[in-house]
Short mmCIF file of C-alpha atoms in Angstrom, two decimals:
data_model
loop_
_atom_site.label_atom_id
_atom_site.label_comp_id
_atom_site.label_asym_id
_atom_site.label_seq_id
_atom_site.Cartn_x
_atom_site.Cartn_y
_atom_site.Cartn_z
CA MET G 1 3.78 -3.01 35.80
CA SER G 2 3.04 -2.86 32.48
CA ASP G 3 5.92 -1.42 30.55
CA ALA G 4 2.92 0.90 27.71
CA GLN G 5 -0.64 1.11 27.61
CA VAL G 6 -0.24 0.56 24.21
CA ILE G 7 2.03 -1.69 22.07
CA ILE G 8 2.26 -0.84 18.33
CA ILE G 9 4.50 -3.13 16.53
CA GLY G 10 5.15 -2.21 13.25
CA SER G 11 5.03 1.92 12.33
CA GLY G 12 4.36 1.96 9.31
CA MET G 13 0.68 3.02 7.67
CA GLY G 14 -1.37 1.24 9.81
CA GLY G 15 1.08 2.14 13.23
CA ALA G 16 2.13 5.08 12.79
CA THR G 17 -1.55 6.95 11.99
CA MET G 18 -2.30 4.72 15.32
CA ALA G 19 0.12 6.06 17.93
CA ALA G 20 -0.62 9.74 15.48
CA SER G 21 -4.58 9.24 16.63
CA LEU G 22 -3.76 7.89 20.35
CA ALA G 23 -1.04 10.56 20.90
CA ALA G 24 -3.65 13.26 22.53
CA SER G 25 -5.53 10.92 24.32
CA GLY G 26 -2.16 10.73 26.97
CA ARG G 27 -2.34 7.28 27.15
CA ARG G 28 1.29 5.73 27.00
CA VAL G 29 2.08 3.80 23.93
CA LEU G 30 5.83 2.25 22.83
CA ILE G 31 5.63 1.83 18.69
CA LEU G 32 8.06 -1.26 18.34
CA GLU G 33 9.91 -0.97 15.10
CA ARG G 34 12.05 -3.48 13.52
CA GLY G 35 13.94 -1.98 11.55
CA ASP G 36 16.16 1.65 11.67
CA TYR G 37 15.55 5.27 11.36
CA LEU G 38 16.48 5.43 7.59
CA ARG G 39 19.22 8.23 6.54
CA ALA G 40 20.34 10.09 3.73
CA SER G 41 22.94 8.28 1.51
CA ALA G 42 24.60 8.20 -1.89
CA HIS G 43 22.63 5.83 -2.69
CA ASP G 44 18.30 6.63 -1.48
CA ARG G 45 18.61 9.15 -5.19
CA ASP G 46 20.85 6.91 -7.28
CA ASP G 47 18.81 4.74 -10.13
CA GLY G 48 21.49 2.18 -10.22
CA SER G 49 21.45 1.53 -6.13
CA ILE G 50 17.62 1.53 -5.68
CA PHE G 51 16.67 -0.67 -8.57
CA ARG G 52 19.67 -2.53 -9.90
CA ASP G 53 22.24 -3.25 -7.43
CA GLY G 54 18.76 -4.13 -4.49
CA HIS G 55 20.47 -1.76 -1.86
CA TYR G 56 17.89 -1.53 0.22
CA ARG G 57 16.20 -4.90 -0.48
CA PRO G 58 16.13 -7.12 3.08
CA GLU G 59 18.30 -9.72 3.35
CA GLU G 60 15.66 -12.05 3.99
CA GLU G 61 14.22 -14.80 1.94
CA TRP G 62 10.76 -16.71 1.74
CA LEU G 63 9.44 -19.36 0.16
CA ASP G 64 7.29 -19.37 -2.33
CA GLY G 65 4.73 -22.45 -3.57
CA ASN G 66 6.21 -24.19 -4.98
CA GLY G 67 8.42 -24.17 -1.66
CA ALA G 68 11.38 -22.17 -3.84
CA PRO G 69 12.99 -19.20 -2.03
CA PHE G 70 13.03 -15.66 -3.08
CA ASN G 71 13.89 -12.37 -1.92
CA PRO G 72 10.27 -9.85 -1.26
CA GLY G 73 10.75 -6.54 -1.93
CA ASN G 74 9.24 -5.77 1.73
CA TYR G 75 11.54 -3.06 3.54
CA TYR G 76 11.70 -2.90 7.09
CA PHE G 77 12.37 1.32 8.43
CA VAL G 78 10.89 3.26 10.44
CA GLY G 79 7.96 4.56 8.36
CA GLY G 80 7.68 0.75 6.82
CA ASN G 81 7.12 0.17 3.14
CA SER G 82 5.68 3.84 3.40
CA LYS G 83 8.64 5.25 3.02
CA PHE G 84 9.64 3.96 -0.83
CA TYR G 85 5.52 3.87 -1.71
CA GLY G 86 4.25 5.98 -4.76
CA ALA G 87 2.57 8.73 -2.12
CA VAL G 88 -1.00 7.79 -3.54
CA LEU G 89 -3.22 8.37 -1.35
CA ILE G 90 -7.14 7.75 -2.89
CA ARG G 91 -10.06 6.61 -1.42
CA PHE G 92 -11.54 3.38 -2.46
CA ARG G 93 -14.80 3.51 -4.64
CA ARG G 94 -17.84 3.61 -3.32
CA GLU G 95 -18.48 0.71 -5.15
CA ASP G 96 -15.69 -0.97 -4.02
CA PHE G 97 -17.67 -1.55 -0.39
CA SER G 98 -20.45 -3.61 -1.30
CA PRO G 99 -20.30 -7.05 -3.20
CA LEU G 100 -18.97 -6.78 -7.01
CA LYS G 101 -19.10 -8.80 -9.77
CA HIS G 102 -15.70 -9.29 -11.13
CA ILE G 103 -14.36 -11.23 -14.50
CA GLY G 104 -12.93 -13.39 -12.37
CA GLY G 105 -15.58 -13.83 -9.78
CA THR G 106 -17.28 -11.63 -7.26
CA THR G 107 -16.55 -9.81 -4.66
CA PRO G 108 -17.22 -10.53 -0.70
CA GLY G 109 -18.15 -6.38 -0.31
CA TRP G 110 -16.87 -5.31 3.56
CA PRO G 111 -18.83 -5.14 7.09
CA ILE G 112 -18.63 -1.50 6.88
CA THR G 113 -19.90 0.73 4.39
CA TYR G 114 -18.28 3.77 2.72
CA GLU G 115 -20.36 6.48 4.14
CA GLU G 116 -18.92 4.96 7.76
CA MET G 117 -15.50 5.76 6.68
CA GLU G 118 -15.68 8.44 4.97
CA PRO G 119 -15.19 11.04 8.29
CA TYR G 120 -12.15 9.02 8.43
CA TYR G 121 -10.66 9.36 4.83
CA CYS G 122 -10.94 12.92 5.46
CA MET G 123 -9.63 13.05 8.57
CA ALA G 124 -5.96 10.71 7.34
CA GLU G 125 -6.61 13.42 4.29
CA GLN G 126 -5.73 15.82 6.53
CA MET G 127 -3.25 14.08 8.60
CA TYR G 128 -1.32 13.00 5.50
CA SER G 129 -1.88 16.20 3.70
CA VAL G 130 -3.56 15.16 0.81
CA ARG G 131 -3.12 17.26 -2.16
CA GLY G 132 -5.97 16.48 -5.14
CA LYS G 133 -8.81 17.70 -6.58
CA ALA G 134 -11.85 17.18 -6.14
CA GLY G 135 -14.62 16.88 -8.88
CA ASP G 136 -12.63 15.67 -12.32
CA ASP G 137 -13.19 11.49 -11.32
CA PRO G 138 -16.22 10.53 -12.64
CA THR G 139 -15.84 7.42 -10.05
CA GLU G 140 -15.25 9.88 -7.25
CA PRO G 141 -17.03 8.44 -4.19
CA PRO G 142 -18.86 11.96 -2.41
CA ARG G 143 -16.38 13.95 -0.02
CA SER G 144 -18.12 16.27 2.85
CA ALA G 145 -14.94 17.84 2.82
CA ASP G 146 -12.13 18.65 0.15
CA TYR G 147 -8.43 18.00 -0.38
CA PRO G 148 -6.30 20.23 2.23
CA PHE G 149 -4.20 21.10 -0.96
CA GLY G 150 -4.47 21.80 -4.61
CA PRO G 151 -3.04 19.14 -6.75
CA LEU G 152 0.41 18.56 -8.16
CA PRO G 153 1.55 20.48 -11.31
CA ASP G 154 1.31 18.27 -14.68
CA GLU G 155 4.52 18.23 -16.08
CA PRO G 156 4.38 19.15 -19.82
CA ALA G 157 4.69 15.66 -20.88
CA ILE G 158 1.84 15.48 -18.99
CA ALA G 159 -0.17 18.03 -19.48
CA GLU G 160 -0.17 17.08 -22.79
CA LEU G 161 -1.63 13.46 -22.01
CA ARG G 162 -4.07 15.18 -20.32
CA LYS G 163 -4.92 16.68 -23.27
CA ARG G 164 -5.00 14.07 -25.80
CA LEU G 165 -7.06 11.58 -23.51
CA SER G 166 -9.72 14.30 -22.89
CA SER G 167 -9.92 14.78 -26.41
CA VAL G 168 -10.81 11.20 -27.60
CA GLY G 169 -13.74 11.03 -24.44
CA PHE G 170 -11.50 10.46 -21.70
CA HIS G 171 -11.88 11.35 -17.70
CA PRO G 172 -7.77 12.12 -16.75
CA SER G 173 -8.38 13.07 -13.18
CA PHE G 174 -4.69 14.59 -10.47
CA LEU G 175 -4.04 11.67 -8.34
CA PRO G 176 -4.38 12.19 -4.67
CA LEU G 177 -0.76 12.50 -3.78
CA GLY G 178 1.04 13.46 -0.39
CA VAL G 179 3.90 14.79 -1.81
CA ASP G 180 5.68 18.09 -0.88
CA LEU G 181 6.85 18.41 -3.98
CA ASP G 182 9.70 21.59 -3.25
CA ARG G 183 10.70 19.91 -0.65
CA TRP G 184 11.23 16.08 -2.54
CA LEU G 185 13.12 18.01 -5.59
CA SER G 186 15.28 20.04 -3.14
CA ARG G 187 17.35 17.16 -2.42
CA ALA G 188 17.85 16.01 -6.02
CA LYS G 189 15.85 16.11 -9.19
CA THR G 190 14.15 12.45 -9.26
CA PRO G 191 10.85 10.76 -9.31
CA TRP G 192 9.63 9.10 -5.96
CA ASP G 193 7.82 6.71 -6.49
CA ALA G 194 10.07 3.68 -5.07
CA PHE G 195 12.89 6.25 -3.98
CA PRO G 196 12.63 6.37 -0.33
CA ASP G 197 12.08 8.88 1.16
CA THR G 198 15.59 10.97 3.77
CA ASN G 199 14.06 14.21 3.53
CA GLY G 200 10.56 14.10 4.32
CA GLY G 201 9.38 15.09 0.98
CA LYS G 202 7.02 12.87 1.02
CA LEU G 203 4.14 13.00 3.50
CA ASP G 204 5.04 8.83 3.98
CA ALA G 205 4.09 7.12 8.02
CA GLU G 206 6.89 9.24 9.34
CA THR G 207 6.87 12.30 8.06
CA GLY G 208 3.21 12.25 7.89
CA ALA G 209 1.86 10.76 10.69
CA LEU G 210 4.83 9.49 13.74
CA ASN G 211 6.31 12.43 14.21
CA ALA G 212 3.64 14.47 15.14
CA ALA G 213 3.28 11.16 17.62
CA LEU G 214 6.91 11.71 18.98
CA LYS G 215 5.90 15.05 19.77
CA HIS G 216 4.26 13.70 22.98
CA GLU G 217 6.02 12.58 25.88
CA ASN G 218 3.49 10.04 26.21
CA VAL G 219 4.85 8.68 23.01
CA THR G 220 8.15 6.58 22.23
CA LEU G 221 9.46 4.64 19.69
CA ARG G 222 11.93 1.68 19.92
CA THR G 223 13.83 0.44 16.65
CA ASN G 224 15.25 -2.71 16.28
CA ALA G 225 13.37 -4.22 18.49
CA ARG G 226 11.85 -7.65 16.80
CA VAL G 227 8.43 -8.61 18.00
CA GLN G 228 8.68 -12.76 18.16
CA ARG G 229 5.93 -13.62 19.10
CA LEU G 230 2.44 -12.28 21.50
CA LEU G 231 1.62 -13.22 24.55
CA THR G 232 -1.57 -14.78 26.19
CA GLY G 233 -3.51 -14.41 29.71
CA GLU G 234 -6.28 -15.26 31.61
CA GLY G 235 -9.40 -14.70 29.68
CA ASN G 236 -7.03 -15.25 26.73
CA ARG G 237 -5.82 -11.85 26.88
CA ILE G 238 -3.17 -10.01 25.45
CA THR G 239 -0.65 -9.15 28.08
CA GLY G 240 2.32 -8.26 25.84
CA VAL G 241 4.76 -9.31 23.83
CA GLU G 242 8.42 -10.73 23.07
CA LEU G 243 11.71 -9.67 21.48
CA SER G 244 13.11 -11.65 19.53
CA CYS G 245 16.31 -10.75 22.13
CA GLY G 246 13.72 -12.82 24.70
CA GLU G 247 12.45 -9.28 26.19
CA VAL G 248 8.98 -9.60 27.61
CA LEU G 249 6.99 -5.96 27.91
CA LEU G 250 3.69 -5.74 28.63
CA ALA G 251 0.53 -3.51 27.59
CA PRO G 252 -3.18 -3.91 28.16
CA THR G 253 -3.96 -3.21 25.03
CA VAL G 254 -2.16 -4.22 21.50
CA VAL G 255 -2.07 -2.90 18.05
CA LEU G 256 -0.63 -5.15 15.55
CA ALA G 257 0.72 -4.22 12.40
CA ALA G 258 3.19 -5.47 10.56
CA GLY G 259 1.95 -5.55 6.99
CA ALA G 260 -0.50 -8.00 6.03
CA VAL G 261 2.26 -10.98 5.85
CA GLN G 262 4.52 -10.31 8.92
CA SER G 263 1.74 -9.82 11.20
CA ALA G 264 -0.27 -13.07 9.58
CA ALA G 265 2.63 -14.99 9.95
CA LEU G 266 3.33 -13.03 13.71
CA LEU G 267 -0.17 -15.11 14.85
CA LEU G 268 0.70 -18.13 14.07
CA ALA G 269 4.08 -17.99 15.26
CA SER G 270 2.18 -17.05 18.35
CA ALA G 271 0.53 -20.03 18.47
CA ASN G 272 -0.01 -21.67 22.23
CA ASP G 273 -1.88 -24.60 23.76
CA ALA G 274 -4.46 -22.49 24.34
CA ASN G 275 -4.55 -21.11 20.39
CA PRO G 276 -2.83 -24.61 18.73
CA SER G 277 -3.44 -23.06 15.54
CA GLY G 278 -2.64 -20.07 16.42
CA LEU G 279 -3.84 -16.19 18.16
CA ALA G 280 -6.88 -14.77 16.57
CA ASN G 281 -7.69 -17.66 13.89
CA ARG G 282 -10.46 -19.43 15.42
CA SER G 283 -11.58 -18.50 12.44
CA ASP G 284 -8.70 -20.51 10.23
CA GLN G 285 -8.68 -17.46 8.07
CA VAL G 286 -4.82 -15.77 9.85
CA GLY G 287 -3.01 -15.97 6.47
CA ARG G 288 -5.83 -16.29 3.66
CA ASN G 289 -7.30 -14.77 1.47
CA PHE G 290 -4.26 -13.06 0.31
CA MET G 291 -4.05 -10.08 -2.42
CA ASN G 292 -1.66 -8.48 -4.42
CA HIS G 293 -2.53 -6.67 -7.00
CA ASN G 294 -2.47 -7.24 -10.63
CA CYS G 295 -0.09 -4.45 -12.01
CA SER G 296 1.63 -4.42 -15.76
CA ALA G 297 3.74 -1.54 -17.00
CA VAL G 298 2.74 -0.18 -19.92
CA LEU G 299 4.94 2.77 -22.14
CA ALA G 300 3.61 4.51 -24.05
CA LEU G 301 5.96 6.10 -26.71
CA ARG G 302 6.00 9.01 -29.02
CA PRO G 303 9.76 8.02 -31.32
CA PHE G 304 10.27 11.69 -32.00
CA LYS G 305 9.03 13.65 -28.86
CA ARG G 306 11.31 13.23 -25.48
CA ASN G 307 9.62 13.09 -22.45
CA ASP G 308 11.96 14.93 -20.29
CA SER G 309 9.68 14.92 -17.07
CA ILE G 310 11.28 14.54 -13.31
CA TYR G 311 8.67 12.83 -11.62
CA GLN G 312 5.51 12.62 -13.88
CA LYS G 313 3.41 11.19 -11.51
CA THR G 314 0.42 13.52 -11.70
CA LEU G 315 -1.81 11.87 -13.56
CA MET G 316 -4.75 8.85 -13.07
CA LEU G 317 -7.36 7.31 -16.01
CA ASN G 318 -10.77 5.55 -13.99
CA ASP G 319 -12.53 4.80 -16.88
CA PHE G 320 -12.18 1.77 -17.06
CA TYR G 321 -12.66 1.78 -12.85
CA LEU G 322 -16.13 0.12 -12.33
CA THR G 323 -17.24 -0.84 -16.03
CA GLY G 324 -15.26 -1.95 -19.36
CA GLY G 325 -15.23 -5.72 -19.50
CA ARG G 326 -17.38 -7.82 -21.98
CA ASN G 327 -20.48 -7.72 -19.72
CA GLY G 328 -19.87 -4.38 -18.13
CA GLU G 329 -17.57 -6.14 -15.43
CA PRO G 330 -14.38 -3.62 -13.93
CA LEU G 331 -11.36 -3.71 -15.29
CA GLY G 332 -9.11 -1.30 -12.89
CA ASN G 333 -6.93 1.55 -12.82
CA VAL G 334 -4.75 3.34 -14.24
CA GLN G 335 -2.23 6.09 -12.82
CA MET G 336 1.07 7.36 -14.14
CA LEU G 337 4.63 5.64 -12.95
CA GLY G 338 7.63 7.88 -12.11
CA LYS G 339 9.83 8.75 -14.47
CA ILE G 340 11.74 5.53 -15.57
CA SER G 341 15.07 5.73 -16.38
CA GLY G 342 17.29 3.99 -18.52
CA THR G 343 18.60 2.49 -15.81
CA ILE G 344 15.58 1.41 -14.33
CA LEU G 345 14.17 -0.09 -17.44
CA GLN G 346 17.36 -2.00 -17.86
CA ALA G 347 17.11 -3.57 -14.60
CA SER G 348 13.86 -4.81 -15.09
CA SER G 349 13.61 -6.06 -18.82
CA PRO G 350 16.09 -7.99 -21.27
CA LEU G 351 16.50 -4.67 -23.00
CA PRO G 352 20.20 -3.86 -23.66
CA GLY G 353 21.85 -0.31 -22.06
CA PRO G 354 21.17 1.99 -25.62
CA VAL G 355 17.83 0.73 -26.86
CA ALA G 356 16.75 1.30 -22.68
CA ASN G 357 18.20 4.90 -22.40
CA TRP G 358 16.53 5.07 -26.03
CA VAL G 359 12.33 3.85 -24.99
CA ALA G 360 12.82 5.50 -21.40
CA ARG G 361 13.91 9.01 -22.55
CA HIS G 362 10.78 8.66 -25.64
CA SER G 363 8.09 7.16 -22.99
CA LEU G 364 5.17 7.56 -20.81
CA ASP G 365 5.16 5.53 -18.50
CA ILE G 366 1.91 3.88 -16.65
CA TYR G 367 1.14 1.57 -14.09
CA ALA G 368 -2.30 -0.19 -14.65
CA MET G 369 -4.08 -2.13 -11.87
CA SER G 370 -6.68 -4.59 -11.99
CA GLU G 371 -8.50 -6.12 -8.67
CA ASP G 372 -7.10 -9.03 -7.23
CA LEU G 373 -10.12 -11.30 -5.58
CA PRO G 374 -9.68 -13.24 -1.68
CA ASP G 375 -9.24 -16.84 -1.88
CA PRO G 376 -9.08 -18.88 0.86
CA GLN G 377 -6.22 -20.82 -0.74
CA SER G 378 -3.83 -17.99 -1.50
CA ARG G 379 -1.73 -17.59 1.69
CA VAL G 380 0.62 -17.06 3.68
CA THR G 381 1.97 -20.56 5.80
CA LEU G 382 4.80 -21.09 8.47
CA GLU G 383 7.24 -23.93 7.23
CA ASN G 384 9.83 -24.55 10.24
CA GLY G 385 9.32 -21.05 10.94
CA GLN G 386 10.02 -19.81 7.50
CA ILE G 387 7.48 -17.77 5.40
CA LYS G 388 5.50 -19.67 2.15
CA LEU G 389 3.73 -17.21 -0.06
CA ASP G 390 1.70 -19.21 -1.78
CA TRP G 391 -0.02 -16.31 -3.65
CA LYS G 392 -3.39 -17.83 -5.92
CA ARG G 393 -3.73 -14.74 -8.56
CA SER G 394 -6.98 -14.39 -9.61
CA ASN G 395 -8.99 -12.26 -12.20
CA TRP G 396 -5.95 -11.64 -14.43
CA ASP G 397 -7.74 -11.46 -17.30
CA ALA G 398 -9.66 -8.24 -16.42
CA HIS G 399 -6.14 -7.33 -15.82
CA LEU G 400 -5.65 -8.59 -19.11
CA ALA G 401 -8.67 -6.29 -21.16
CA LEU G 402 -7.49 -3.70 -19.14
CA VAL G 403 -4.14 -2.96 -20.83
CA ALA G 404 -5.58 -4.24 -23.83
CA LYS G 405 -7.72 -1.29 -23.44
CA LEU G 406 -5.39 1.28 -22.77
CA LYS G 407 -3.16 0.38 -25.39
CA ARG G 408 -5.79 1.64 -27.80
CA VAL G 409 -7.00 4.35 -26.04
CA LEU G 410 -2.88 5.70 -26.26
CA ARG G 411 -3.28 5.23 -29.56
CA LYS G 412 -5.92 6.28 -30.28
CA ALA G 413 -4.86 9.88 -28.25
CA GLY G 414 -1.58 9.93 -30.79
CA TYR G 415 0.98 7.72 -28.99
CA PRO G 416 1.80 5.06 -31.92
CA PHE G 417 3.90 2.63 -30.53
CA VAL G 418 3.05 0.76 -26.87
CA LEU G 419 4.68 -1.63 -25.12
CA ALA G 420 3.46 -3.40 -21.81
CA ARG G 421 4.66 -5.90 -19.14
CA PRO G 422 3.77 -7.30 -16.37
CA PHE G 423 5.25 -6.72 -12.65
CA ASP G 424 6.25 -10.36 -11.28
CA ARG G 425 5.71 -12.01 -8.16
CA ARG G 426 8.60 -10.98 -6.45
CA THR G 427 7.01 -7.15 -6.68
CA PRO G 428 4.94 -6.68 -3.64
CA SER G 429 2.14 -4.36 -5.31
CA HIS G 430 -0.20 -3.83 -2.21
CA GLN G 431 -0.02 -6.58 -0.56
CA CYS G 432 -3.53 -7.85 1.94
CA GLY G 433 -6.20 -9.43 3.12
CA THR G 434 -4.64 -11.98 5.66
CA ALA G 435 -6.75 -10.69 8.19
CA LYS G 436 -9.71 -9.96 7.23
CA MET G 437 -12.58 -7.79 8.81
CA GLY G 438 -16.41 -9.15 9.35
CA LEU G 439 -18.99 -9.80 11.03
CA GLY G 440 -18.28 -13.12 13.06
CA PRO G 441 -15.21 -14.93 14.71
CA VAL G 442 -16.76 -17.36 11.96
CA THR G 443 -16.42 -16.25 9.02
CA SER G 444 -13.68 -12.98 9.83
CA VAL G 445 -10.47 -12.72 12.10
CA VAL G 446 -11.13 -8.28 12.95
CA ASP G 447 -14.27 -7.03 13.34
CA ALA G 448 -14.98 -3.93 11.81
CA ASN G 449 -13.60 -2.37 14.41
CA CYS G 450 -10.08 -3.96 13.50
CA ARG G 451 -9.97 -5.56 17.00
CA SER G 452 -9.87 -9.03 17.31
CA HIS G 453 -12.81 -11.78 17.67
CA ASP G 454 -10.96 -13.62 19.57
CA HIS G 455 -8.71 -11.18 21.78
CA SER G 456 -10.68 -8.37 23.53
CA ASN G 457 -7.45 -6.23 23.47
CA LEU G 458 -5.73 -6.92 19.92
CA TYR G 459 -6.27 -4.58 17.19
CA ILE G 460 -4.89 -5.46 13.76
CA THR G 461 -4.60 -2.52 11.78
CA ASP G 462 -2.57 -3.01 8.82
CA ALA G 463 -3.42 -3.60 5.40
CA SER G 464 -4.04 -7.84 6.44
CA VAL G 465 -7.94 -6.46 7.24
CA LEU G 466 -9.14 -5.67 4.39
CA PRO G 467 -11.45 -7.99 2.47
CA THR G 468 -11.30 -6.87 -0.48
CA SER G 469 -7.57 -5.14 -2.71
CA ALA G 470 -10.14 -3.28 -5.23
CA ALA G 471 -8.12 -1.31 -8.15
CA VAL G 472 -5.95 1.45 -6.01
CA ASN G 473 -3.56 2.21 -3.92
CA PRO G 474 -5.03 1.31 0.11
CA ALA G 475 -2.65 3.64 2.28
CA LEU G 476 -5.38 5.71 2.97
CA THR G 477 -7.51 3.29 3.57
CA ILE G 478 -5.28 1.78 5.73
CA ALA G 479 -5.05 5.25 7.93
CA ALA G 480 -8.85 5.38 8.14
CA LEU G 481 -9.07 2.77 9.26
CA SER G 482 -6.29 3.44 12.22
CA ILE G 483 -8.07 6.73 12.97
CA ARG G 484 -11.75 4.53 13.26
CA ALA G 485 -10.07 2.23 15.56
CA ALA G 486 -7.98 4.53 17.52
CA GLU G 487 -11.19 5.95 18.46
CA HIS G 488 -12.79 3.12 18.89
CA ILE G 489 -9.91 1.92 21.77
CA GLN G 490 -10.86 5.73 23.58
CA ALA G 491 -14.26 5.62 23.40
CA ASN G 492 -14.70 2.39 25.32
CA ASN G 493 -11.90 3.61 27.60
CA GLU G 494 -9.30 0.89 26.90
CA ALA G 495 -5.87 1.31 27.79
CA ALA G 496 -6.78 4.69 29.73
#
């Protein structure tokens, strides 16, 4: 007898959204999460604990492309990495679904169009109670429904930045966010970007989807349940999973949503006689095409003007999203970071304490993000059972051009001093692409419904399936794809 009708591996954005989408169907759903609940403590709003001491970082080492160990910035809690995310829930642009020429190469496009995704974006925005304003971003694709809620208010320094950018001919717009602002601030007056959510103030995977799913008696969550491999049987179908404790759990449908790196590693670790190169890997694409956005922190300073913002993350600028390169190539997205403190700045830069504190008090903190292009040689592999992540960064010239243009724009808008620093390789900036979606089993891992080409009862619904990274935060797209995959499971009466 099976232990569930659907086993979901991972409770992050992909897994939790899948569970919420299947909950009302009556199917017995079992969610397996390797971590535990993230509970309130003295650390969760302490910038020193989080950024300087790495209190929440896992005691885990991966290898880089040269074989050197490093501590990754991924998290293992109920809700996954979304517990720490910036809560930006933005749609990929219509153009992101088609081949698009960049400075560093041309993207391959998707096997589905924006128009096919649009209804699921609407559903995801409803599930995660997105706050936003339609119509003020020139790159915004068509939408069939408005945001569920209006945008979060700008703090005074950001309202001034918005006004100044508009006055010099640019088009700042409101950042779509999944944040219950009053609830977030009721715990402590801090930013939410990279701070863990322990009071439900962020609409993360746990708050926005998992809690709703668990209200149904047919949905169960097991914490501290690490899956070490998937099992196959007759017809090369997935029969279930084996936990690290040796326990075997059986189900007629399995959904893998452990994250771009961990999902690829789990498929590779599940190799058997029938699948010697790993599960779902007839194409030899599992682990390949790893992408991680090219990102920089850009600080705009006005020496005689303090920035007393608490959170500040309400504005984005997409004037260079689809153009801006020397020959009109796309450059990327610009959005606010959560307000940095001197402690945060000192932890991530060589600035001494007094200087870091002064800069933090006078800075507007901005995030510049450019697309990383898929490369088969940029990949996740296993070396004696240990994860090896060999990231081949691409399209860096486009990112340098974006940062240079942003600096000029900010100076023109009245911010005379602008500093920039790229994020290092230890910082996971929207990892994706290791089990890419495509039209056939020769060149891709899953089909347009996120179902494995090789195993008809295996679905993958995390960022690993993204064929391209675009240049915006992927959370909403992951959620939309999960809703679409859940609809496909139900329409085909799978695991009923």
